[in-house]
PDB file of C-alpha atoms in Angstrom:
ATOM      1  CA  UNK A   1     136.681 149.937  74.104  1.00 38.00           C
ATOM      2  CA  UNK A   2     133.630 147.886  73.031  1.00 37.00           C
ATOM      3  CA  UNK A   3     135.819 145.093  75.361  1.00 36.00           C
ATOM      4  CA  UNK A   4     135.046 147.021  78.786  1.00 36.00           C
ATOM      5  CA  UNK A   5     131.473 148.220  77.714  1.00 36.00           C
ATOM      6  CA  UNK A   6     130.264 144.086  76.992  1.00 35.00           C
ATOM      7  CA  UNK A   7     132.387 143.085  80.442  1.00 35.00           C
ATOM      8  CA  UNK A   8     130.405 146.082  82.150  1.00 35.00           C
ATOM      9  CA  UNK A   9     127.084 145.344  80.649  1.00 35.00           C
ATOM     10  CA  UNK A  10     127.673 141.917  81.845  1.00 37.00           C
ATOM     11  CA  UNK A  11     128.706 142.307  85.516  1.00 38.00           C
ATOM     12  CA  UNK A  12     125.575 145.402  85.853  1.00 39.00           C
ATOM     13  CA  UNK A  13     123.218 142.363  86.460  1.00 44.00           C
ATOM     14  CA  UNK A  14     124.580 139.574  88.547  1.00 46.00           C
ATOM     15  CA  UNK A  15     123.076 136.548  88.869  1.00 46.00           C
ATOM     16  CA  UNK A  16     120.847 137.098  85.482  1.00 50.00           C
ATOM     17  CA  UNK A  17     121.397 133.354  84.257  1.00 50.00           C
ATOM     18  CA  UNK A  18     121.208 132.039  87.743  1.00 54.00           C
ATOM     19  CA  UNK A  19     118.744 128.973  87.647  1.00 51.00           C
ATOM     20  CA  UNK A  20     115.642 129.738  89.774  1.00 54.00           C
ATOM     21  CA  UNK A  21     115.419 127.805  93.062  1.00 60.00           C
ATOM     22  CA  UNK A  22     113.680 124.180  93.090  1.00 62.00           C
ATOM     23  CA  UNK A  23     110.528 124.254  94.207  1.00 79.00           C
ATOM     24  CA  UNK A  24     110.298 121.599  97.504  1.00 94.00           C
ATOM     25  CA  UNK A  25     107.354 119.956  99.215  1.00 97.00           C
ATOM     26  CA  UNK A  26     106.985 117.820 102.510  1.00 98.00           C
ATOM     27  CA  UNK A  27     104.025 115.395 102.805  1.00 98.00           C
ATOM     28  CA  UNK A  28     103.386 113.932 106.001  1.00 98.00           C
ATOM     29  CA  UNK A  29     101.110 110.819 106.593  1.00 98.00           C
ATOM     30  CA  UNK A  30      98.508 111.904 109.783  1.00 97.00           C
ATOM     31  CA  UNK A  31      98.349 108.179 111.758  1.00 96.00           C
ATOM     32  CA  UNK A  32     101.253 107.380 113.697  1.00 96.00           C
ATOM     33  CA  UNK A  33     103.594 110.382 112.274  1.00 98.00           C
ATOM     34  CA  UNK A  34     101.959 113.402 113.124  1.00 98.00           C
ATOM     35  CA  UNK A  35     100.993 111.863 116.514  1.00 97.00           C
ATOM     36  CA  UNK A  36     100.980 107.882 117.419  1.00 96.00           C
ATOM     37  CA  UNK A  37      97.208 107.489 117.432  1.00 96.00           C
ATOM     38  CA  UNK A  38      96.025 104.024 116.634  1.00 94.00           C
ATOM     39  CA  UNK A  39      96.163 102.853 119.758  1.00 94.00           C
ATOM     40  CA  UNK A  40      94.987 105.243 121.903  1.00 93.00           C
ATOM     41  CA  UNK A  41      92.515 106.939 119.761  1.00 95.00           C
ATOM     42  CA  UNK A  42      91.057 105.155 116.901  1.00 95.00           C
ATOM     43  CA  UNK A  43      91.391 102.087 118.898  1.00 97.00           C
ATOM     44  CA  UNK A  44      89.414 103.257 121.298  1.00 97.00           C
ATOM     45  CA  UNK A  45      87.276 104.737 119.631  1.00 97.00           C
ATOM     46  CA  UNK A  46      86.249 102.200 117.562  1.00 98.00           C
ATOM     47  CA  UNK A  47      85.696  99.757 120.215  1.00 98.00           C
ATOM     48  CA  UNK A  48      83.092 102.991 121.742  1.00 98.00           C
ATOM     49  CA  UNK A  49      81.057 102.784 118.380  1.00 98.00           C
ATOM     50  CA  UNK A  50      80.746  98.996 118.789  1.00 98.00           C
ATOM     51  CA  UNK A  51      79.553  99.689 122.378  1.00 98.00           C
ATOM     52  CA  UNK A  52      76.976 102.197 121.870  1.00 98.00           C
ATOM     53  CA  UNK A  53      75.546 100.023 119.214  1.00 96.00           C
ATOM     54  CA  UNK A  54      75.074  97.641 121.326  1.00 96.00           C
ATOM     55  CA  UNK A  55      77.764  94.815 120.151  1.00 96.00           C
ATOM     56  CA  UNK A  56      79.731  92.858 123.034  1.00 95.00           C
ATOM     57  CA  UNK A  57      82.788  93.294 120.838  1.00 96.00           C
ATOM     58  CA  UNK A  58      85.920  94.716 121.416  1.00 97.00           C
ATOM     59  CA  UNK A  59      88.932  94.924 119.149  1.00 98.00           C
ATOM     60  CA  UNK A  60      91.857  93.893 120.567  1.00 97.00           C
ATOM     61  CA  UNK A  61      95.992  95.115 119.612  1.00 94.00           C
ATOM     62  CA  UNK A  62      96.329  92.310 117.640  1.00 95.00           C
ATOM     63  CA  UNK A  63      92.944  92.134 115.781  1.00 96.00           C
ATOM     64  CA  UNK A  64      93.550  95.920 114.834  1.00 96.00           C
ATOM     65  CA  UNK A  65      97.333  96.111 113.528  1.00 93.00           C
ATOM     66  CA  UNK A  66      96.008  93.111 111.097  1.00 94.00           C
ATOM     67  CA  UNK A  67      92.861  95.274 110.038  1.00 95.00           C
ATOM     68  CA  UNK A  68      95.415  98.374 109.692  1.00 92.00           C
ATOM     69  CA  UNK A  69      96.788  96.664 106.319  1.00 89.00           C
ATOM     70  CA  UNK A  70      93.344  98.057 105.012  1.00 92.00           C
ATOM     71  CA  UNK A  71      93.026 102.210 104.184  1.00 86.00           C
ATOM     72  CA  UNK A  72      90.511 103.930 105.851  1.00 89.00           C
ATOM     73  CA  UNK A  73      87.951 103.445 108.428  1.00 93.00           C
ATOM     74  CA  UNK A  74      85.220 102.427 106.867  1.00 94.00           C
ATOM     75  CA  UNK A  75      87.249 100.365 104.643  1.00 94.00           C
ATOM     76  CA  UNK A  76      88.396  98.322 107.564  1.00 96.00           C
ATOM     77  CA  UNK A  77      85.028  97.651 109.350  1.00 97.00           C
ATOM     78  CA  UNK A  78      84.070  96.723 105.734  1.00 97.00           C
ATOM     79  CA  UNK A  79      86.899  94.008 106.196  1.00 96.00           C
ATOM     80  CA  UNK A  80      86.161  92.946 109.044  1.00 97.00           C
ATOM     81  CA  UNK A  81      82.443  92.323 108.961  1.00 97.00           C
ATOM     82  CA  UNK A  82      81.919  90.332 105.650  1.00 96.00           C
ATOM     83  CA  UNK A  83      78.155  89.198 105.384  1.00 96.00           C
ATOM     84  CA  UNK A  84      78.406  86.326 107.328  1.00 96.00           C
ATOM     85  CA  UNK A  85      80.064  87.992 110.122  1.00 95.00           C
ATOM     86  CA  UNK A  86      77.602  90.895 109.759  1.00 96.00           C
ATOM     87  CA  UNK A  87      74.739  88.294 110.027  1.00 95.00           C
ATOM     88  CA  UNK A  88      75.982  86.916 113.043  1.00 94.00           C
ATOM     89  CA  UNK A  89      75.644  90.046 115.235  1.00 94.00           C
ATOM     90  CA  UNK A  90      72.578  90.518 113.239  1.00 94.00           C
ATOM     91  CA  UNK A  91      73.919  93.424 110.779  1.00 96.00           C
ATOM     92  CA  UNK A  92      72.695  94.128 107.257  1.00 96.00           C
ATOM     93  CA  UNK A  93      74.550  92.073 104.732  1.00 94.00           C
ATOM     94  CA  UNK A  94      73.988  93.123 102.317  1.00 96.00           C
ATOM     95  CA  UNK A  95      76.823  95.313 100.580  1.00 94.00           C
ATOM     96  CA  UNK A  96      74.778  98.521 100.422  1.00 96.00           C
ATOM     97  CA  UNK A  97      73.035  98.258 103.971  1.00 96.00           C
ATOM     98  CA  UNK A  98      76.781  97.489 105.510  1.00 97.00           C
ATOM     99  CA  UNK A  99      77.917 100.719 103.740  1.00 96.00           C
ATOM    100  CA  UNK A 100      75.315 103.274 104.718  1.00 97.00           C
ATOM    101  CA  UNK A 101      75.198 101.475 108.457  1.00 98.00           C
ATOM    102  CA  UNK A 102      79.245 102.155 108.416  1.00 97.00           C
ATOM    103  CA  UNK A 103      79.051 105.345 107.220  1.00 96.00           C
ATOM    104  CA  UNK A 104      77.035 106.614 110.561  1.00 97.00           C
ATOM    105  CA  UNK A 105      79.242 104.523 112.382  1.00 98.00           C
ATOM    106  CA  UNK A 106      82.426 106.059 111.451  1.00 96.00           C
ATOM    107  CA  UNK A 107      81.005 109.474 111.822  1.00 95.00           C
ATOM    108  CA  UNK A 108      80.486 109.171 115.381  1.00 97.00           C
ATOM    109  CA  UNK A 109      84.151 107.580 115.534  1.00 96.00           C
ATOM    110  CA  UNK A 110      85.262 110.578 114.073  1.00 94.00           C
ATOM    111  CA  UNK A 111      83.673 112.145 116.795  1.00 96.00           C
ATOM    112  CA  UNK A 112      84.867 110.364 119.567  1.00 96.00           C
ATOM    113  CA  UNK A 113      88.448 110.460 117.891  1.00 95.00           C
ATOM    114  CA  UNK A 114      88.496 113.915 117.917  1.00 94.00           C
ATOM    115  CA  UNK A 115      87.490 114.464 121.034  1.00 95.00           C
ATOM    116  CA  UNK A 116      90.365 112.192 122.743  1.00 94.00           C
ATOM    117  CA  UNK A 117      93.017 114.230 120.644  1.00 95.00           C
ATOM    118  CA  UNK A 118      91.454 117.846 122.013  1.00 92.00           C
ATOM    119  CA  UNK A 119      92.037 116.014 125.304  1.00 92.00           C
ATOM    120  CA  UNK A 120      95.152 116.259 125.029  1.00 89.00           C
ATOM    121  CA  UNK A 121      95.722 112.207 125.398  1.00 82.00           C
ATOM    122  CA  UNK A 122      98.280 111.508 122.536  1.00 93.00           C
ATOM    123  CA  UNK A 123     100.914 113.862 122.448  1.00 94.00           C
ATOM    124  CA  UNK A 124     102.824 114.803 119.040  1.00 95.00           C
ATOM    125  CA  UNK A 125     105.701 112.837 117.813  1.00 97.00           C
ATOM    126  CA  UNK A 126     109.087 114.128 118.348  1.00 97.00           C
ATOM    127  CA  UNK A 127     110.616 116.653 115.573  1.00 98.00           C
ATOM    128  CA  UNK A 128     107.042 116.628 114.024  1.00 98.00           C
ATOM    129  CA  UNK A 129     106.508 120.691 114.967  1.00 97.00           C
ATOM    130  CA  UNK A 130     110.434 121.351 114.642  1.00 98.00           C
ATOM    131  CA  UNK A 131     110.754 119.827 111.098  1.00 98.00           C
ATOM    132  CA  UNK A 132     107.540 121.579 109.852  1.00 98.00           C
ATOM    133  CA  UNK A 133     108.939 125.185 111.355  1.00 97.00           C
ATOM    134  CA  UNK A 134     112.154 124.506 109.014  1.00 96.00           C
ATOM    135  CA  UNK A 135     109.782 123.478 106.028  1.00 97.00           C
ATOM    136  CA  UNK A 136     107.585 126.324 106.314  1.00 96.00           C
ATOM    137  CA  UNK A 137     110.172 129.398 106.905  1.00 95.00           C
ATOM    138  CA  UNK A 138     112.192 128.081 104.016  1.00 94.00           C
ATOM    139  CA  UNK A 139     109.222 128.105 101.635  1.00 95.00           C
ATOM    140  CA  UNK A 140     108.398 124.424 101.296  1.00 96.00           C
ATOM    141  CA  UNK A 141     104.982 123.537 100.558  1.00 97.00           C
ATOM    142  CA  UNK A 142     103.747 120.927 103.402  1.00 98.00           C
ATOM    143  CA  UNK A 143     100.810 119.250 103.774  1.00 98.00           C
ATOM    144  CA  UNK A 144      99.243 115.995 105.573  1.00 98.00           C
ATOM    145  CA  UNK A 145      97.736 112.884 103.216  1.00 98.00           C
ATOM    146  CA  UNK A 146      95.829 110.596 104.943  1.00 95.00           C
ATOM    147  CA  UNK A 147      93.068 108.008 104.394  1.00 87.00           C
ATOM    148  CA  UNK A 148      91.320 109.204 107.793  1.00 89.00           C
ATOM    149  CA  UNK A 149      88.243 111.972 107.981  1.00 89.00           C
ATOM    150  CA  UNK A 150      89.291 115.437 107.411  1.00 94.00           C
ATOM    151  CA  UNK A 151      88.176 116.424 110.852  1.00 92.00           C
ATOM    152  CA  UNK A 152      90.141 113.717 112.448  1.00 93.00           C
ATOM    153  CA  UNK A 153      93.229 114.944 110.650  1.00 96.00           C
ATOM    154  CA  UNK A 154      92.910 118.365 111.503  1.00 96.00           C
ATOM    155  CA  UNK A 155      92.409 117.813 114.953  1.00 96.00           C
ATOM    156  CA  UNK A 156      95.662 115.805 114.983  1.00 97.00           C
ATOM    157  CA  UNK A 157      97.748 118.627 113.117  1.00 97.00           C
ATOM    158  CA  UNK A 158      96.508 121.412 115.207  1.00 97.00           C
ATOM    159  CA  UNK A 159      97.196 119.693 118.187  1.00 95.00           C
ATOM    160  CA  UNK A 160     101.047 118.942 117.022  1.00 96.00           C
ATOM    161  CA  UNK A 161     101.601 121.784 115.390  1.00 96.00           C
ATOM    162  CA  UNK A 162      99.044 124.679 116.891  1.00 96.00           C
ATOM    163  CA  UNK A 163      96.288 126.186 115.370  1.00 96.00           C
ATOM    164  CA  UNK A 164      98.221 129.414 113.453  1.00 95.00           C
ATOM    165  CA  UNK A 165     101.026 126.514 111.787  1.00 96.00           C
ATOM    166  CA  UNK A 166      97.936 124.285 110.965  1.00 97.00           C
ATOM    167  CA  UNK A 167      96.501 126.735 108.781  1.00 97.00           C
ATOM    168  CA  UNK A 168      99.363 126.829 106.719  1.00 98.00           C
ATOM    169  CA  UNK A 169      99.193 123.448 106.202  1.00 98.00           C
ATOM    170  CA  UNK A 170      97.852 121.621 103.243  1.00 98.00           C
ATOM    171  CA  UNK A 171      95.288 118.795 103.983  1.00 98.00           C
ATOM    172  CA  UNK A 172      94.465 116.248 101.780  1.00 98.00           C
ATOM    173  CA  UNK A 173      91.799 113.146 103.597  1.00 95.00           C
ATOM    174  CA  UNK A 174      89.600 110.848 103.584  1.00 88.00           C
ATOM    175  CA  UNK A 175      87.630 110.424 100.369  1.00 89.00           C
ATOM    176  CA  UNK A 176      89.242 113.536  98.210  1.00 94.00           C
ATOM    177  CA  UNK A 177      89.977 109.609  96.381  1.00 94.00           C
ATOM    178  CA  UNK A 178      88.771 106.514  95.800  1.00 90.00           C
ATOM    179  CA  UNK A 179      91.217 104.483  95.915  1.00 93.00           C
ATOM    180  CA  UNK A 180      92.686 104.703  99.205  1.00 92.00           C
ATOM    181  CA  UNK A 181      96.313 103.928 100.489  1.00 94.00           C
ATOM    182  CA  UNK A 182      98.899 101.486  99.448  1.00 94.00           C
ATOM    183  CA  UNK A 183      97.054 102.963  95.702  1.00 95.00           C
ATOM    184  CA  UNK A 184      99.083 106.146  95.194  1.00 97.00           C
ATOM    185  CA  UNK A 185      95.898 107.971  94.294  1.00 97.00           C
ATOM    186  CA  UNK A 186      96.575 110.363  97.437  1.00 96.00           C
ATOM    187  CA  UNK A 187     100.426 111.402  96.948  1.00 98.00           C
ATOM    188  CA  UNK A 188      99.365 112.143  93.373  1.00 97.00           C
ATOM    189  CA  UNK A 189      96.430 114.412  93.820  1.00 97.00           C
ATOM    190  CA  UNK A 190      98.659 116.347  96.325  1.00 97.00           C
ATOM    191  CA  UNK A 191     101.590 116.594  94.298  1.00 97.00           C
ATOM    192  CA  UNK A 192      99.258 118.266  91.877  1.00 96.00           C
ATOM    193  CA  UNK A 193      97.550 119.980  93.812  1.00 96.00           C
ATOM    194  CA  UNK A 194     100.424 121.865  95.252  1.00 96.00           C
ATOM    195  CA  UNK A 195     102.054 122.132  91.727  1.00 94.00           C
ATOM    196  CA  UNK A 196     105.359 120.733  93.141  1.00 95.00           C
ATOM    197  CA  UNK A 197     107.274 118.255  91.683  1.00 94.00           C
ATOM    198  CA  UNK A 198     107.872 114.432  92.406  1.00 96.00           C
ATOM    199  CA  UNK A 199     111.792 114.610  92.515  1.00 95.00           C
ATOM    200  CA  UNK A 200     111.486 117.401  95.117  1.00 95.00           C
ATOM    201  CA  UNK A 201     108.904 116.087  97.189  1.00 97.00           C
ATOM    202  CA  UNK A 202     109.460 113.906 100.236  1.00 97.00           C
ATOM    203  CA  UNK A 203     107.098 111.851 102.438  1.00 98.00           C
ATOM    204  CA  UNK A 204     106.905 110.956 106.079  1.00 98.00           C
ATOM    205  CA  UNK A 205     105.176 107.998 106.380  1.00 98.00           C
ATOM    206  CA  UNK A 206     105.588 105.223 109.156  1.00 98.00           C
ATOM    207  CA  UNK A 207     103.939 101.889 107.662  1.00 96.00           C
ATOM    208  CA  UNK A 208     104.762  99.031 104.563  1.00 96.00           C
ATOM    209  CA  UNK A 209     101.392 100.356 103.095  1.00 95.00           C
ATOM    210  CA  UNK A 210     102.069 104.305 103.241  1.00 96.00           C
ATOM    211  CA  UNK A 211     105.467 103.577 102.049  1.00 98.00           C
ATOM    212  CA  UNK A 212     104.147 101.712  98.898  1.00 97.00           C
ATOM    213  CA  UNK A 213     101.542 104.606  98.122  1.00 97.00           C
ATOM    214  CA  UNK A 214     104.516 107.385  98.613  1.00 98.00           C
ATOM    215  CA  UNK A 215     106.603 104.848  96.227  1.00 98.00           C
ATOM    216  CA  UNK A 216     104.354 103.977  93.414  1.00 98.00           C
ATOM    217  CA  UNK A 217     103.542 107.821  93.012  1.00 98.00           C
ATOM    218  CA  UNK A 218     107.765 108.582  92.739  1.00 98.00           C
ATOM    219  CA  UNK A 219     108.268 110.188  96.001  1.00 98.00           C
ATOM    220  CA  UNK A 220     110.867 110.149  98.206  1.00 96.00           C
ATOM    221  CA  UNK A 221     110.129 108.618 101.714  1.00 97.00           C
ATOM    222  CA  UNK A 222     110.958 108.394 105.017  1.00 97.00           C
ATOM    223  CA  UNK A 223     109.787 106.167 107.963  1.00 98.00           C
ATOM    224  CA  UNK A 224     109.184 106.764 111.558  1.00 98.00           C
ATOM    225  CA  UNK A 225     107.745 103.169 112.275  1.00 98.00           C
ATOM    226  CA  UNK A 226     104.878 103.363 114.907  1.00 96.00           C
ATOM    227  CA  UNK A 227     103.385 101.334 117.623  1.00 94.00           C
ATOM    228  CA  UNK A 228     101.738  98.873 114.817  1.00 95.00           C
ATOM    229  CA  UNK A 229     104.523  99.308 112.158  1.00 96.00           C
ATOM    230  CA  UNK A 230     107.636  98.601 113.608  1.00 95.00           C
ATOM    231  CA  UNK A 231     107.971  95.383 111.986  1.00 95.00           C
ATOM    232  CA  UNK A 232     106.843  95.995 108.815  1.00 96.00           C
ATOM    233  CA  UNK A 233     109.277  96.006 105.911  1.00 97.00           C
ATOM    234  CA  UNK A 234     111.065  99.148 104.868  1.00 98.00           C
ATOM    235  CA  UNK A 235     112.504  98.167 101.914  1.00 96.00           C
ATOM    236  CA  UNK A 236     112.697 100.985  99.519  1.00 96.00           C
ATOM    237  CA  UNK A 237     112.498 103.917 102.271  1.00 97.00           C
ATOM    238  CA  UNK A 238     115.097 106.587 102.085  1.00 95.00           C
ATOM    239  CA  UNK A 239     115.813 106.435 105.840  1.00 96.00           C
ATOM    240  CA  UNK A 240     114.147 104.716 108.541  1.00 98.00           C
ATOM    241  CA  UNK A 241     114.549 106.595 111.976  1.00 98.00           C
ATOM    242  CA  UNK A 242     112.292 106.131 115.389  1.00 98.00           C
ATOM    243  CA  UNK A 243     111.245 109.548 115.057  1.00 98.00           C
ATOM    244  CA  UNK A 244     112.183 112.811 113.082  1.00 98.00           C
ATOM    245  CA  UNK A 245     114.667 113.607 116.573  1.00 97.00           C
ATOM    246  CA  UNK A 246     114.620 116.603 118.721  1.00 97.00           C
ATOM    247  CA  UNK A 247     118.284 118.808 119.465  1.00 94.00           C
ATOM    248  CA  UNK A 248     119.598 117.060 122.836  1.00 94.00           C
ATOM    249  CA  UNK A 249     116.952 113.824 122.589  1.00 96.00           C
ATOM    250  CA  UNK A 250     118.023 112.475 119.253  1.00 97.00           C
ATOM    251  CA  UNK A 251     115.982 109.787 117.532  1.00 97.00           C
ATOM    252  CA  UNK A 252     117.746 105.749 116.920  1.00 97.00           C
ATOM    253  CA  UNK A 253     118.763 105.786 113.641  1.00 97.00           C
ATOM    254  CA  UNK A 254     117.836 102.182 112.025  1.00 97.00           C
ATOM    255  CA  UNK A 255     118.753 102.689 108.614  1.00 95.00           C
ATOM    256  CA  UNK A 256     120.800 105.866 106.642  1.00 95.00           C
ATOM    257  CA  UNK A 257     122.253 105.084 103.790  1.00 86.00           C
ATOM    258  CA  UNK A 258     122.332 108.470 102.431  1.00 87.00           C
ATOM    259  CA  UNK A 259     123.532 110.190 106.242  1.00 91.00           C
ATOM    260  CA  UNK A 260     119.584 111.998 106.087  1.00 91.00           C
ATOM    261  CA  UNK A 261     119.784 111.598 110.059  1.00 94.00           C
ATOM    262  CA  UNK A 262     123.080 112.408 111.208  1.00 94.00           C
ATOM    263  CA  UNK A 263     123.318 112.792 114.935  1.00 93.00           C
ATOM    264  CA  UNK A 264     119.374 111.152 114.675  1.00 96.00           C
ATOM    265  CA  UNK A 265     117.865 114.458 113.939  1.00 97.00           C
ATOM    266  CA  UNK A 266     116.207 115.057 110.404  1.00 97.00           C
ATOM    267  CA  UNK A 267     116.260 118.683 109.444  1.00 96.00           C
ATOM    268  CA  UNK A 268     115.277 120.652 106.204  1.00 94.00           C
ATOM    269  CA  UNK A 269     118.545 120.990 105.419  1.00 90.00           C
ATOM    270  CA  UNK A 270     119.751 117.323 105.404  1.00 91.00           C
ATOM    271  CA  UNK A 271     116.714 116.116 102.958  1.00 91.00           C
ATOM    272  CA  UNK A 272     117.738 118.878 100.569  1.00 87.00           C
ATOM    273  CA  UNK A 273     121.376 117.435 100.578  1.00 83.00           C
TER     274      UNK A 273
END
């Protein structure tokens, strides 16, 4: 009867009201998630720029983690020599010379940079390559957001990653926008740019001022502190872990409210749940 043929027109197409799958995206920070590089790259190679210009001056750890509150290179040397300083090693100071002379600069630190990461001298962070094999085969968009040169950040993500993994990898650096990090000017152009949606989206960051870009552009965040950021303040991150964890060399958990880490290894998986 007109009972069975509904019921059978019905049950012919299963799953025809099924809502379709939520679109998910993973943004990772490049700095001190992808690879712990501050250090022992851009350290370094800053302190190479100053040398083959001819300056006697050499940052130090301490001098650098306090000029790492400021996003982006050139942004920091900005910081760091205001006109008076500039003066006194006998820079321009005025606010245009100091910007085209720092422009060249950072160039040739980008250059220097990525020529210490195709070394081979700062290895990838644990879980980095693991977590973005899970993202990838399940469809995620990822990409990398970072105040740093393009070429700097690619060099770090093929080295953690590989060249073939890299290149299906979003990047999204330097000065795509003015405003760089803790503005969320970056998180927001890549959320739009890979059409994904805030609620979906998660970050890896590992610093107070990533964390408060991801934040103020509604994302989702987790924290892998790094050599300069372990004492900055979390507050507001989703988990905070020492790394992303490996199977058998599991990461110290410092803070899981929501059990995103269990057995300290973040997967795919957990972050959807």
């Amino acid at each position: 009867g007109p009972w069975r043929r509904t019921t059978s027109t019905c049950s012919a197409r299963p799953g025809r009201h099924r809502a379709a799958p939520v679109p998910r995206a993973i943004v990772f920070d490049c700095d001190g998630v992808l690879a712990d590089t501050e250090r022992d790259a851009h350290l370094v190679a800053f302190n190479q720029v100053f040398a083959e210009n001819g300056l006697p001056l050499r940052w130090d750890d301490q001098e650098y983690g306090r000029l790492l509150k400021v996003g982006g290179g050139k942004e920091r040397l900005l910081a760091y020599f205001t006109p008076e300083r500039a003066r006194q090693w006998g820079l321009p100071a005025d606010d245009e010379g100091r910007k085209a002379l720092f422009v060249q600069w950072h160039r040739r630190k980008s250059e220097i940079f990525t020529e210490l990461i195709r070394g081979g001298s700062v290895p990838a962070r644990p879980g980095v390559r693991r977590l973005i094999d899970e993202a990838l085969t399940l469809g995620w968009q990822v990409a990398v957001a970072s105040t740093s040169a393009e070429s700097s950040v690619r060099a770090v993500l093929e080295h953690a990653v590989g060249p073939a993994r890299a290149g299906e990898v979003s990047v999204f650096a330097g000065d795509v926008v003015a405003a760089k990090k803790p503005a969320p000017d970056i998180y927001l152009l890549a959320v739009q740019s890979l059409k994904a949606e805030p609620s979906t989206t998660f970050v890896v960051e590992d610093s107070a001022v990533g964390l408060a870009a991801a934040r103020a552009a509604g994302l989702s965040t987790l924290i892998t502190p790094s050599t300069y950021t372990v004492n900055d303040d979390f507050s507001g991150a989703v988990v905070v872990v020492s790394d992303l964890g490996e199977p058998g060399a599991p990461a110290t958990v410092i803070r899981d409210d929501l059990g995103l880490a269990p057995g300290g290894v973040v997967t795919a998986a957990n972050l959807v749940r």
